[in-house]
PDB file of C-alpha atoms in Angstrom:
ATOM      1  CA  PHE A  52      54.994 275.432  59.069  1.00 45.00           C
ATOM      2  CA  CYS A  53      58.021 277.267  57.670  1.00 49.00           C
ATOM      3  CA  ARG A  54      59.792 274.078  57.952  1.00 53.00           C
ATOM      4  CA  TRP A  55      57.298 271.591  56.369  1.00 50.00           C
ATOM      5  CA  ASN A  56      57.392 274.816  53.066  1.00 53.00           C
ATOM      6  CA  ILE A  57      60.717 274.050  53.541  1.00 53.00           C
ATOM      7  CA  PHE A  58      60.660 270.360  53.188  1.00 50.00           C
ATOM      8  CA  TRP A  59      57.916 269.167  50.779  1.00 51.00           C
ATOM      9  CA  PRO A  60      59.440 271.246  47.552  1.00 54.00           C
ATOM     10  CA  GLU A  61      62.518 269.252  48.330  1.00 54.00           C
ATOM     11  CA  LYS A  62      61.121 265.862  48.279  1.00 50.00           C
ATOM     12  CA  GLY A  63      58.978 266.988  45.015  1.00 50.00           C
ATOM     13  CA  TYR A  64      55.359 267.181  47.013  1.00 50.00           C
ATOM     14  CA  SER A  65      55.220 271.227  46.067  1.00 51.00           C
ATOM     15  CA  TYR A  66      52.038 270.182  44.565  1.00 45.00           C
ATOM     16  CA  MET A  67      50.269 269.668  47.578  1.00 48.00           C
ATOM     17  CA  LEU A  68      51.021 273.592  49.188  1.00 50.00           C
ATOM     18  CA  SER A  69      49.628 274.866  45.840  1.00 52.00           C
ATOM     19  CA  ASP A  70      45.866 276.404  45.959  1.00 51.00           C
ATOM     20  CA  THR A  71      45.027 275.810  42.782  1.00 53.00           C
ATOM     21  CA  SER A  72      43.995 272.816  40.464  1.00 49.00           C
ATOM     22  CA  PRO A  73      45.879 270.918  38.032  1.00 52.00           C
ATOM     23  CA  GLU A  74      44.654 271.285  33.919  1.00 54.00           C
ATOM     24  CA  PRO A  75      43.439 268.395  32.450  1.00 50.00           C
ATOM     25  CA  THR A  76      46.245 266.161  30.974  1.00 49.00           C
ATOM     26  CA  GLY A  77      44.300 265.527  27.472  1.00 46.00           C
ATOM     27  CA  SER A  78      41.089 266.067  25.378  1.00 45.00           C
ATOM     28  CA  PHE A  79      39.380 263.799  22.484  1.00 46.00           C
ATOM     29  CA  ASP A  80      39.834 265.123  19.013  1.00 50.00           C
ATOM     30  CA  ASN A  81      36.671 266.877  19.248  1.00 53.00           C
ATOM     31  CA  GLY A  82      37.749 269.086  22.442  1.00 54.00           C
ATOM     32  CA  THR A  83      35.636 266.808  25.350  1.00 53.00           C
ATOM     33  CA  PRO A  84      37.624 266.799  28.291  1.00 51.00           C
ATOM     34  CA  PRO A  85      38.781 263.144  28.945  1.00 52.00           C
ATOM     35  CA  GLY A  86      36.126 261.009  30.621  1.00 51.00           C
ATOM     36  CA  GLU A  87      33.020 263.250  29.455  1.00 51.00           C
ATOM     37  CA  GLY A  88      32.573 261.715  25.972  1.00 53.00           C
ATOM     38  CA  PRO A  89      29.915 259.320  24.463  1.00 73.00           C
ATOM     39  CA  LEU A  90      29.007 256.748  26.199  1.00 72.00           C
ATOM     40  CA  LEU A  91      29.439 254.288  23.633  1.00 70.00           C
ATOM     41  CA  GLU A  92      32.919 255.799  22.867  1.00 72.00           C
ATOM     42  CA  GLU A  93      34.046 255.713  26.245  1.00 71.00           C
ATOM     43  CA  LEU A  94      33.320 251.870  26.446  1.00 72.00           C
ATOM     44  CA  ASP A  95      34.919 250.989  23.062  1.00 75.00           C
ATOM     45  CA  ILE A  96      31.886 250.327  22.127  1.00 81.00           C
ATOM     46  CA  ASP A  97      31.135 250.089  17.712  1.00 85.00           C
ATOM     47  CA  PRO A  98      26.770 248.695  17.045  1.00 87.00           C
ATOM     48  CA  GLN A  99      27.782 249.645  13.707  1.00 88.00           C
ATOM     49  CA  ALA A 100      30.299 247.121  13.648  1.00 87.00           C
ATOM     50  CA  ILE A 101      28.544 244.569  15.778  1.00 90.00           C
ATOM     51  CA  VAL A 102      25.624 244.215  13.285  1.00 90.00           C
ATOM     52  CA  ALA A 103      27.997 243.867  10.576  1.00 87.00           C
ATOM     53  CA  LYS A 104      29.465 240.676  12.421  1.00 89.00           C
ATOM     54  CA  VAL A 105      26.601 239.268  13.681  1.00 90.00           C
ATOM     55  CA  MET A 106      25.151 239.860   9.432  1.00 88.00           C
ATOM     56  CA  ARG A 107      28.265 237.688   8.514  1.00 85.00           C
ATOM     57  CA  VAL A 108      27.205 234.891  11.250  1.00 88.00           C
ATOM     58  CA  VAL A 109      23.842 234.940  10.084  1.00 86.00           C
ATOM     59  CA  VAL A 110      24.654 234.157   6.651  1.00 85.00           C
ATOM     60  CA  PRO A 111      28.547 232.556   6.864  1.00 84.00           C
ATOM     61  CA  LEU A 112      28.526 231.522   3.559  1.00 78.00           C
ATOM     62  CA  LYS A 113      28.109 234.786   1.950  1.00 78.00           C
ATOM     63  CA  THR A 114      31.510 235.726   3.704  1.00 75.00           C
ATOM     64  CA  ASP A 115      34.290 237.283   1.686  1.00 76.00           C
ATOM     65  CA  LEU A 116      38.203 237.647   2.286  1.00 73.00           C
ATOM     66  CA  GLU A 117      37.213 241.561   3.822  1.00 78.00           C
ATOM     67  CA  SER A 118      34.201 240.727   6.162  1.00 77.00           C
ATOM     68  CA  ALA A 119      36.044 237.399   7.486  1.00 78.00           C
ATOM     69  CA  VAL A 120      38.877 240.180   8.303  1.00 78.00           C
ATOM     70  CA  LYS A 121      36.577 242.512   9.726  1.00 81.00           C
ATOM     71  CA  LEU A 122      34.816 239.742  11.862  1.00 80.00           C
ATOM     72  CA  ALA A 123      38.265 238.213  12.719  1.00 80.00           C
ATOM     73  CA  GLU A 124      39.268 241.601  14.777  1.00 84.00           C
ATOM     74  CA  ALA A 125      38.997 241.197  18.171  1.00 83.00           C
ATOM     75  CA  ASP A 126      36.250 241.875  19.747  1.00 87.00           C
ATOM     76  CA  PHE A 127      34.832 242.161  23.425  1.00 87.00           C
ATOM     77  CA  TRP A 128      31.047 243.587  24.041  1.00 90.00           C
ATOM     78  CA  GLY A 129      29.680 241.325  21.037  1.00 91.00           C
ATOM     79  CA  PRO A 130      30.603 238.090  21.978  1.00 92.00           C
ATOM     80  CA  LEU A 131      29.764 238.991  25.510  1.00 92.00           C
ATOM     81  CA  PHE A 132      26.411 239.936  24.358  1.00 93.00           C
ATOM     82  CA  SER A 133      26.190 236.638  21.753  1.00 93.00           C
ATOM     83  CA  VAL A 134      27.164 234.742  25.665  1.00 94.00           C
ATOM     84  CA  LEU A 135      24.701 236.451  27.436  1.00 93.00           C
ATOM     85  CA  PHE A 136      21.743 235.991  24.614  1.00 94.00           C
ATOM     86  CA  LEU A 137      22.660 231.812  25.187  1.00 92.00           C
ATOM     87  CA  ILE A 138      22.655 232.264  28.898  1.00 92.00           C
ATOM     88  CA  PHE A 139      19.029 233.661  28.189  1.00 92.00           C
ATOM     89  CA  SER A 140      18.235 231.371  26.369  1.00 90.00           C
ATOM     90  CA  LEU A 141      19.291 228.249  28.580  1.00 89.00           C
ATOM     91  CA  VAL A 142      18.475 230.095  32.131  1.00 87.00           C
ATOM     92  CA  SER A 143      14.551 230.388  30.540  1.00 83.00           C
ATOM     93  CA  ASN A 144      14.579 226.625  29.665  1.00 79.00           C
ATOM     94  CA  GLN A 145      16.243 225.728  32.875  1.00 78.00           C
ATOM     95  CA  LYS A 146      19.297 224.241  31.686  1.00 78.00           C
ATOM     96  CA  ALA A 147      21.685 225.915  33.216  1.00 73.00           C
ATOM     97  CA  THR A 148      23.135 228.494  35.302  1.00 78.00           C
ATOM     98  CA  VAL A 149      24.642 231.563  34.651  1.00 83.00           C
ATOM     99  CA  SER A 150      28.655 231.221  35.179  1.00 87.00           C
ATOM    100  CA  TRP A 151      28.693 227.891  33.540  1.00 89.00           C
ATOM    101  CA  PRO A 152      28.555 229.070  30.114  1.00 91.00           C
ATOM    102  CA  ILE A 153      30.360 232.574  30.696  1.00 93.00           C
ATOM    103  CA  SER A 154      33.168 229.770  32.475  1.00 93.00           C
ATOM    104  CA  VAL A 155      33.292 227.521  29.775  1.00 94.00           C
ATOM    105  CA  TRP A 156      33.732 230.410  27.071  1.00 94.00           C
ATOM    106  CA  LEU A 157      36.710 231.727  28.704  1.00 94.00           C
ATOM    107  CA  CYS A 158      38.459 228.366  29.548  1.00 96.00           C
ATOM    108  CA  GLY A 159      37.039 226.840  26.294  1.00 95.00           C
ATOM    109  CA  CYS A 160      38.051 229.600  23.744  1.00 95.00           C
ATOM    110  CA  TRP A 161      41.623 229.262  26.087  1.00 95.00           C
ATOM    111  CA  VAL A 162      42.140 225.979  25.298  1.00 95.00           C
ATOM    112  CA  VAL A 163      41.426 226.265  21.810  1.00 93.00           C
ATOM    113  CA  SER A 164      43.924 229.265  21.485  1.00 92.00           C
ATOM    114  CA  ALA A 165      46.560 227.470  22.792  1.00 93.00           C
ATOM    115  CA  VAL A 166      45.856 224.297  20.501  1.00 91.00           C
ATOM    116  CA  LEU A 167      45.269 226.499  16.951  1.00 88.00           C
ATOM    117  CA  ARG A 168      48.731 228.382  18.257  1.00 88.00           C
ATOM    118  CA  LEU A 169      50.648 224.809  18.820  1.00 88.00           C
ATOM    119  CA  LEU A 170      49.253 223.697  15.286  1.00 84.00           C
ATOM    120  CA  GLY A 171      50.865 226.313  13.543  1.00 80.00           C
ATOM    121  CA  ARG A 172      47.982 229.258  12.985  1.00 81.00           C
ATOM    122  CA  GLU A 173      50.168 231.872  15.477  1.00 82.00           C
ATOM    123  CA  ASP A 174      47.245 233.962  14.504  1.00 81.00           C
ATOM    124  CA  MET A 175      44.605 232.531  17.170  1.00 85.00           C
ATOM    125  CA  VAL A 176      45.051 234.185  19.768  1.00 89.00           C
ATOM    126  CA  TYR A 177      43.130 234.241  22.957  1.00 92.00           C
ATOM    127  CA  SER A 178      40.951 237.644  22.027  1.00 90.00           C
ATOM    128  CA  ARG A 179      40.310 236.345  18.520  1.00 90.00           C
ATOM    129  CA  THR A 180      39.734 233.355  19.426  1.00 91.00           C
ATOM    130  CA  LEU A 181      36.499 234.702  21.827  1.00 92.00           C
ATOM    131  CA  SER A 182      35.433 236.869  19.383  1.00 91.00           C
ATOM    132  CA  LEU A 183      34.657 234.366  16.750  1.00 90.00           C
ATOM    133  CA  VAL A 184      33.703 231.696  19.205  1.00 93.00           C
ATOM    134  CA  GLY A 185      31.565 234.621  20.833  1.00 93.00           C
ATOM    135  CA  TYR A 186      29.300 235.383  17.965  1.00 93.00           C
ATOM    136  CA  ALA A 187      29.046 232.028  16.430  1.00 92.00           C
ATOM    137  CA  LEU A 188      27.246 230.944  19.564  1.00 94.00           C
ATOM    138  CA  LEU A 189      24.629 232.831  18.097  1.00 94.00           C
ATOM    139  CA  PRO A 190      22.847 229.873  16.077  1.00 93.00           C
ATOM    140  CA  LEU A 191      22.748 227.545  19.025  1.00 94.00           C
ATOM    141  CA  ALA A 192      21.135 230.610  20.953  1.00 93.00           C
ATOM    142  CA  LEU A 193      18.274 230.553  18.236  1.00 93.00           C
ATOM    143  CA  CYS A 194      17.709 227.021  18.650  1.00 92.00           C
ATOM    144  CA  ASN A 195      17.092 226.827  22.341  1.00 89.00           C
ATOM    145  CA  LEU A 196      14.609 229.388  21.819  1.00 90.00           C
ATOM    146  CA  LEU A 197      12.803 227.777  18.985  1.00 89.00           C
ATOM    147  CA  VAL A 198      13.274 224.535  20.326  1.00 86.00           C
ATOM    148  CA  ALA A 199      11.852 225.950  23.989  1.00 81.00           C
ATOM    149  CA  PRO A 200       8.151 225.618  23.064  1.00 81.00           C
ATOM    150  CA  ILE A 201       8.054 222.348  22.055  1.00 78.00           C
ATOM    151  CA  PRO A 202       7.236 219.353  24.812  1.00 74.00           C
ATOM    152  CA  THR A 203       9.921 216.972  25.374  1.00 68.00           C
ATOM    153  CA  GLY A 204       9.362 214.003  23.900  1.00 67.00           C
ATOM    154  CA  VAL A 205       7.242 215.271  21.013  1.00 66.00           C
ATOM    155  CA  ALA A 206       8.807 215.821  17.506  1.00 66.00           C
ATOM    156  CA  THR A 207      12.013 214.210  18.592  1.00 79.00           C
ATOM    157  CA  PHE A 208      13.655 213.944  15.210  1.00 81.00           C
ATOM    158  CA  PHE A 209      12.465 217.675  14.377  1.00 83.00           C
ATOM    159  CA  THR A 210      14.066 219.203  16.946  1.00 86.00           C
ATOM    160  CA  THR A 211      17.383 217.274  16.688  1.00 87.00           C
ATOM    161  CA  LEU A 212      17.347 217.934  13.585  1.00 89.00           C
ATOM    162  CA  LEU A 213      17.568 221.601  14.226  1.00 90.00           C
ATOM    163  CA  ARG A 214      20.101 221.102  16.807  1.00 90.00           C
ATOM    164  CA  LEU A 215      22.325 219.600  14.323  1.00 93.00           C
ATOM    165  CA  VAL A 216      21.331 222.565  11.681  1.00 93.00           C
ATOM    166  CA  SER A 217      22.779 224.685  14.295  1.00 93.00           C
ATOM    167  CA  LEU A 218      25.759 223.356  15.544  1.00 93.00           C
ATOM    168  CA  VAL A 219      26.553 223.325  11.927  1.00 93.00           C
ATOM    169  CA  TRP A 220      25.575 226.688  11.470  1.00 93.00           C
ATOM    170  CA  SER A 221      27.604 227.599  14.215  1.00 93.00           C
ATOM    171  CA  SER A 222      30.851 225.942  13.176  1.00 91.00           C
ATOM    172  CA  ALA A 223      30.303 227.341   9.933  1.00 90.00           C
ATOM    173  CA  ALA A 224      30.369 230.796  11.367  1.00 88.00           C
ATOM    174  CA  VAL A 225      33.637 230.654  12.740  1.00 87.00           C
ATOM    175  CA  LEU A 226      35.649 228.207  10.767  1.00 85.00           C
ATOM    176  CA  ILE A 227      35.152 230.115   7.046  1.00 81.00           C
ATOM    177  CA  PRO A 228      36.407 232.928   8.190  1.00 81.00           C
ATOM    178  CA  ALA A 229      39.542 231.679  10.123  1.00 75.00           C
ATOM    179  CA  ALA A 230      40.146 229.758   6.795  1.00 73.00           C
ATOM    180  CA  LEU A 231      39.699 233.021   4.738  1.00 72.00           C
ATOM    181  CA  VAL A 232      42.391 234.901   6.553  1.00 69.00           C
ATOM    182  CA  HIS A 233      45.232 232.906   7.004  1.00 63.00           C
ATOM    183  CA  VAL A 234      44.309 230.427   4.218  1.00 55.00           C
ATOM    184  CA  SER A 235      47.647 230.131   2.046  1.00 50.00           C
ATOM    185  CA  THR A 236      49.447 230.196   5.437  1.00 55.00           C
ATOM    186  CA  THR A 237      47.283 227.173   6.812  1.00 59.00           C
ATOM    187  CA  PRO A 238      48.780 223.686   5.562  1.00 61.00           C
ATOM    188  CA  ARG A 239      46.200 221.424   3.723  1.00 64.00           C
ATOM    189  CA  GLY A 240      47.218 218.945   5.782  1.00 64.00           C
ATOM    190  CA  LYS A 241      46.141 220.098   9.729  1.00 71.00           C
ATOM    191  CA  ARG A 242      43.173 222.485   8.565  1.00 71.00           C
ATOM    192  CA  GLY A 243      40.748 219.512   9.371  1.00 75.00           C
ATOM    193  CA  LEU A 244      42.401 219.027  12.602  1.00 83.00           C
ATOM    194  CA  MET A 245      42.458 222.667  13.081  1.00 83.00           C
ATOM    195  CA  ALA A 246      39.107 222.802  13.103  1.00 87.00           C
ATOM    196  CA  ALA A 247      38.281 219.591  15.347  1.00 90.00           C
ATOM    197  CA  PRO A 248      39.270 221.676  18.548  1.00 92.00           C
ATOM    198  CA  VAL A 249      36.286 224.488  17.662  1.00 92.00           C
ATOM    199  CA  VAL A 250      33.910 221.900  16.812  1.00 92.00           C
ATOM    200  CA  LEU A 251      34.424 219.818  20.047  1.00 94.00           C
ATOM    201  CA  LEU A 252      33.856 223.560  22.231  1.00 94.00           C
ATOM    202  CA  LEU A 253      30.451 224.154  19.956  1.00 94.00           C
ATOM    203  CA  MET A 254      29.378 220.826  20.700  1.00 94.00           C
ATOM    204  CA  PHE A 255      30.057 221.456  24.205  1.00 93.00           C
ATOM    205  CA  PHE A 256      27.253 224.179  24.168  1.00 93.00           C
ATOM    206  CA  ALA A 257      25.151 222.434  22.265  1.00 90.00           C
ATOM    207  CA  THR A 258      24.759 219.695  24.593  1.00 89.00           C
ATOM    208  CA  MET A 259      24.025 222.307  27.519  1.00 87.00           C
ATOM    209  CA  SER A 260      20.536 222.833  26.208  1.00 79.00           C
ATOM    210  CA  LEU A 261      20.123 218.448  26.317  1.00 76.00           C
TER     211      LEU A 261
END
C-alpha cells in the first residue's frame, strides 16, 4: 500500500486517495448549484420569446425591423414544437409518418442554407434557417387541421384555395423577416432567386397533406 501511496501522487492521481468530496466549481447567478436550476433554464427554453415569434408568424405583415431581428435569431425548441405540431396534423390524417417531416426539415433546411449562402446571404446559417422555416410551418399545420374534417371530393375548390393561402402565409413568415434583416446587403437582382429554395421547401411540406 505504501508503494501505491507514493506512486499515485507522482502520476497526478492523488485525488483518488482522498476521502473528501470535491466542491462544486460553478453556480448560477442566483446561487443555485449547477444542475439544480429551473428546468426551462436548464433546457434553454424561453417561453416568452417563443410566443412572441409565433405571434409574428401569425401576423407576418405587421413584422417590423425589431421583431424581424428577434424572429431571425436562431432558436431550436420553438421550431421543434412547430414541426411536431405539423407532424400531429399529418399523422392524425394518416398522411405521413413521424420521421419523414423531421427528415425533410433537417435535410431541406441544410440545402436551403447552402444555396442561400452561395447566393451571398452569409447570415443565413443552418441554425437560423432551421428556426425560420420551423416557425413558418405553423400555417401549414393549421390548414391541415381545418381541411381534415372535410370529406375527400367535397368542396375541392375551397380546400385548394385554403392550401394556397397557407402556403403564401408560410412563405411570407420566412421571407419578410429575412428580407428586413439584411435588405441593404442583399442584391436586388438576387432577391427573387433567394426566395425560390425557401418556397420550394414549403411547397414540399404542403404536398405532404395531399
